[in-house]
Coordinates of C-alpha atoms in Angstrom, one line a residue:
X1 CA -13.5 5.6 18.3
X2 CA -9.6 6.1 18.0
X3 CA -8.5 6.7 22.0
X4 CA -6.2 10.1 22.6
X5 CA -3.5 9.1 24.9
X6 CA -0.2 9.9 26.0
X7 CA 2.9 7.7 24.0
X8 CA 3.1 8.6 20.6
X9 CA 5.1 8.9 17.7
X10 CA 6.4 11.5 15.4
X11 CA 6.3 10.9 11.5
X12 CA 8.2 13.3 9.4
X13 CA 8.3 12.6 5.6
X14 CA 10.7 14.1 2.9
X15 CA 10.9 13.1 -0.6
X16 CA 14.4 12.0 -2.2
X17 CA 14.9 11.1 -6.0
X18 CA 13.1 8.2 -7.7
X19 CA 9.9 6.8 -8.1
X20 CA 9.0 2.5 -8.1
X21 CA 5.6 2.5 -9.7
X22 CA 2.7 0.0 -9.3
X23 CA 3.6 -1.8 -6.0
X24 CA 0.9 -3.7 -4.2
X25 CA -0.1 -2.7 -0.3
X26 CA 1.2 -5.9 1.7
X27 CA -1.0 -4.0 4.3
X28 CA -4.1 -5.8 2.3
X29 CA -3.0 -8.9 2.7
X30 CA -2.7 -8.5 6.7
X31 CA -5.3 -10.9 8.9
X32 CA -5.3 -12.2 11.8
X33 CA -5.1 -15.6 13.7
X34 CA -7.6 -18.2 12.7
X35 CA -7.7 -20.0 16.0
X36 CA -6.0 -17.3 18.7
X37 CA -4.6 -18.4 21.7
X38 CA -5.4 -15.5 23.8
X39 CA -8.6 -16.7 25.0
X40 CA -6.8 -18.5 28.4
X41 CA -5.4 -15.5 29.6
X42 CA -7.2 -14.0 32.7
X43 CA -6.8 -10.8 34.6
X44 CA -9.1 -11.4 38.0
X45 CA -7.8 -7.7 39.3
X46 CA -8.2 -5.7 36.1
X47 CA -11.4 -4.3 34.7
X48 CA -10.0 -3.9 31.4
X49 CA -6.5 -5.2 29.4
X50 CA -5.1 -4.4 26.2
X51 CA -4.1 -7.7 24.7
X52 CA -2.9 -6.2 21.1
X53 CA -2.3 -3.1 20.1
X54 CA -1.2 -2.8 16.4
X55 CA -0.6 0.3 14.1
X56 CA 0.4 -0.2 10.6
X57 CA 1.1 2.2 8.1
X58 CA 2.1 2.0 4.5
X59 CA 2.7 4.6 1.7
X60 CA 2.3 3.0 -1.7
X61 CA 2.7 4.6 -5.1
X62 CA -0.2 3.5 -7.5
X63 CA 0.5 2.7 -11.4
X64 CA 0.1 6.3 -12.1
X65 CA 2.3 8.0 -9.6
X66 CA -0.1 9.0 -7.2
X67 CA 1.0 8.3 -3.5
X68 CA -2.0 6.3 -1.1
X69 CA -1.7 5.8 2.3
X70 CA -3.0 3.2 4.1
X71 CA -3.8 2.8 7.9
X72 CA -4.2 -0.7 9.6
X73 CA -5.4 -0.4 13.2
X74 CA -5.7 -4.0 14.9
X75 CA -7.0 -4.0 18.7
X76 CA -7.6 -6.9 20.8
X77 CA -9.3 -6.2 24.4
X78 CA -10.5 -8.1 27.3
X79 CA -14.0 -7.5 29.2
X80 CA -14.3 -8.3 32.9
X81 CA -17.2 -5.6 34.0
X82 CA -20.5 -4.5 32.8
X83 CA -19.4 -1.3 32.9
X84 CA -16.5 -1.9 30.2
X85 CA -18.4 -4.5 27.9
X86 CA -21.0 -1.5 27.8
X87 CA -18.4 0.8 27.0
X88 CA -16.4 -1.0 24.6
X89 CA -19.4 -3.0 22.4
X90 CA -19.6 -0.7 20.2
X91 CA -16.6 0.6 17.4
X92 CA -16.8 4.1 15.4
X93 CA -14.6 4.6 12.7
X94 CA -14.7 7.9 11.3
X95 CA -13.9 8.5 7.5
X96 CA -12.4 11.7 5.8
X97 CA -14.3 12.2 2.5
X98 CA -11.5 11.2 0.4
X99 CA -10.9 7.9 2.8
X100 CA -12.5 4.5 2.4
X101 CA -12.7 1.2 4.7
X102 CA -10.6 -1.4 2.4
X103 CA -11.0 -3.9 4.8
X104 CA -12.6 -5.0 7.9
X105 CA -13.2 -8.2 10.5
X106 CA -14.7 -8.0 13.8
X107 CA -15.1 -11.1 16.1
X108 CA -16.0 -12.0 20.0
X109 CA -13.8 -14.7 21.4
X110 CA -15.2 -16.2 24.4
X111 CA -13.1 -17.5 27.7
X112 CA -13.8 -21.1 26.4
X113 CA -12.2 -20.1 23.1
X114 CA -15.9 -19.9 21.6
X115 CA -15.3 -17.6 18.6
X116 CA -18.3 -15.7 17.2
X117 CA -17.6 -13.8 13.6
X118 CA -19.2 -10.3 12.9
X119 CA -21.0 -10.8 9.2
X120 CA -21.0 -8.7 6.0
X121 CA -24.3 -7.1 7.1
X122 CA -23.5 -6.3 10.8
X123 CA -20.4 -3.4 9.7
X124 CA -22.8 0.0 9.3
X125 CA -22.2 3.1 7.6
X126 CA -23.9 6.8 8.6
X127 CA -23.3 10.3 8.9
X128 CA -23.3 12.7 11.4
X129 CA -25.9 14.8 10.8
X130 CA -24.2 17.9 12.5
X131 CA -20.7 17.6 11.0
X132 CA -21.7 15.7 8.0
X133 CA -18.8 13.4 8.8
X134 CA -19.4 9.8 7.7
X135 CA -18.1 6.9 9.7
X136 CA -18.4 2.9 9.6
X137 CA -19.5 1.2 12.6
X138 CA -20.3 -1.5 14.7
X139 CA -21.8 -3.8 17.6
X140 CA -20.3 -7.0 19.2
X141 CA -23.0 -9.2 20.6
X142 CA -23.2 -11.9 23.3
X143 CA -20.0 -10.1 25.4
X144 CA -20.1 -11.8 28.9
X145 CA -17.3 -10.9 31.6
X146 CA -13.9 -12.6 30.3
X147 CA -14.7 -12.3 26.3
X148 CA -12.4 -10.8 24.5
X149 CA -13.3 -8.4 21.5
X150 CA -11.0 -8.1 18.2
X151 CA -11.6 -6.4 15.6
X152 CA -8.9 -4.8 12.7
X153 CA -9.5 -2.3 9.4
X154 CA -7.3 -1.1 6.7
X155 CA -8.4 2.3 5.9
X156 CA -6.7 4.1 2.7
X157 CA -6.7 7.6 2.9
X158 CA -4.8 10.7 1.3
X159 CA -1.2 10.4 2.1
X160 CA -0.2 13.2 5.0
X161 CA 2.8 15.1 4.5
X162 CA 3.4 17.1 7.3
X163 CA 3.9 15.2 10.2
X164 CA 1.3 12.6 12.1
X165 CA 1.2 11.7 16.2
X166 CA -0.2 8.2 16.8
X167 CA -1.3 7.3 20.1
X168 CA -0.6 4.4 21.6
X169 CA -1.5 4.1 25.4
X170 CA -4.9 3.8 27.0
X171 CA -5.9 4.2 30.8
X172 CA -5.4 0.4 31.7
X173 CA -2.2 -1.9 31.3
X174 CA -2.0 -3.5 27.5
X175 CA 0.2 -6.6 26.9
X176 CA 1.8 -6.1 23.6
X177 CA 1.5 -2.5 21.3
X178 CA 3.6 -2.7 18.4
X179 CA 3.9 -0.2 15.4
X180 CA 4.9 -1.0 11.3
X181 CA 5.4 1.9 9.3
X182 CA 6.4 1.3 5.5
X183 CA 7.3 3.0 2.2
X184 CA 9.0 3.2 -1.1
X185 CA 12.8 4.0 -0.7
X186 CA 12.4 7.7 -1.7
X187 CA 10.3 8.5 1.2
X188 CA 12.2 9.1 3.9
X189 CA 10.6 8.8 7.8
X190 CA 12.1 9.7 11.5
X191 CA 9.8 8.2 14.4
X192 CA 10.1 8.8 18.3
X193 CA 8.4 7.3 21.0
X194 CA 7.8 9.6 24.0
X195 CA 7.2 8.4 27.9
X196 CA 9.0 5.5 27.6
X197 CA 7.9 4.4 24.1
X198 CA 11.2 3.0 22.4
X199 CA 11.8 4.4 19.0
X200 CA 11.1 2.4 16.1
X201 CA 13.8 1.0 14.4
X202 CA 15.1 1.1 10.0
X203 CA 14.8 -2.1 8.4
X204 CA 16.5 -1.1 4.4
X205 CA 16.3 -5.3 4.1
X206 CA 13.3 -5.5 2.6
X207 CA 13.6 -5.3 -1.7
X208 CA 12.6 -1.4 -2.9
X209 CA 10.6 -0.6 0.5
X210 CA 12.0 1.2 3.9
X211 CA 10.6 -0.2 7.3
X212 CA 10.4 1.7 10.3
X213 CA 9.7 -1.1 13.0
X214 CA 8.4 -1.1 16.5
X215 CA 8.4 -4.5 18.2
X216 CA 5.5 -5.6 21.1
X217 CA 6.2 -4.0 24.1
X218 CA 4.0 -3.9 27.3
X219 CA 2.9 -0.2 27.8
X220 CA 1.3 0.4 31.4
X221 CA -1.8 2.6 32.1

């Protein structure tokens, strides 16, 4: 499940004049390393460590006019107890009933750099039976202490206009968390980090599109 936490960031939204029509979500296109270079790094004196962190957001208006929202959550994490690789083999996402999982990758990288691949058939969907709530999920297999789990989604949901707080720090130390929020140039965003989360910064460089841009940073536990 998404982790409540400390850090976060504001989002505001207002709405300024015109409109750019039928733009394609670069968050789609988003993936992550074929051959990652992670898998050396060891923490003998941690339980637990946050390799990546990444939040991505992007607000795109559809041929139509209609605003979507997308949400790209990418998490790498390494293992080193029972306790956590119990803990952590399993992912829930839930879903809003208006929401859908766009796309989604799950893999176990091994401390030899062994990488195993979730399949197709291995991401689940169910429902709650007491909230009715549905949600995707699932299971990383063949964890051993010092594999790391990675796993991203884009999710596109029904835009929110009123203010979101992400969270972005967990109970344990995490090398890099890093936040991308992006829009059409009417839409108009202030961020701010709190306890020691920098703020994330305008980028109007890139053509018809705003960026709000938080680079990697180490965020303790």
């Amino acid at each position: 499940m998404r982790h409540s936490i400390r850090p976060v960031i504001h989002l505001f939204i207002g709405v300024i004049s015109w409109v750019s029509l039928g733009q394609q979500a670069d968050v789609l296109e988003y993936n992550w390393e074929s051959s990652p270079a992670y898998f050396s790094q060891s923490f003998p004196d941690q339980e637990i460590v946050g390799i990546k962190n990444h939040i991505q957001t992007e607000f795109v208006y559809d041929s139509e006019g209609n605003l979507n929202q997308y949400y790209l959550e990418h998490k790498i994490f390494w293992l080193n107890s029972d306790k956590k690789i119990e803990e952590y083999n399993k992912v829930y996402i839930p879903l809003d009933a208006d929401s859908q999982i766009m796309v989604h990758k799950a893999r176990v990288v091994s401390s030899k750099g062994k990488i195993t691949e979730l399949s197709e058939n291995q991401f689940l969907s169910a429902q709650d039976e007491e909230t009715q709530k549905n949600y995707k999920y699932f299971a990383f297999e063949g964890l051993e202490k010092g594999s790391f789990i990675e796993y991203f989604f884009v999710e596109k949901e029904e835009p929110s206009y009123n203010g979101t707080k992400i969270n972005l720090q967990y109970s344990f130390p995490q090398n890099e968390v890093s936040f991308t929020l992006t829009s059409p140039r009417n839409l108009i965003f202030k961020t701010k980090g709190y306890n020691g989360l920098a703020t994330s910064e305008l980028d109007t460089l890139l053509p018809g599109k705003n960026r709000w841009k938080l680079d990697s940073q180490p965020v303790e536990g």
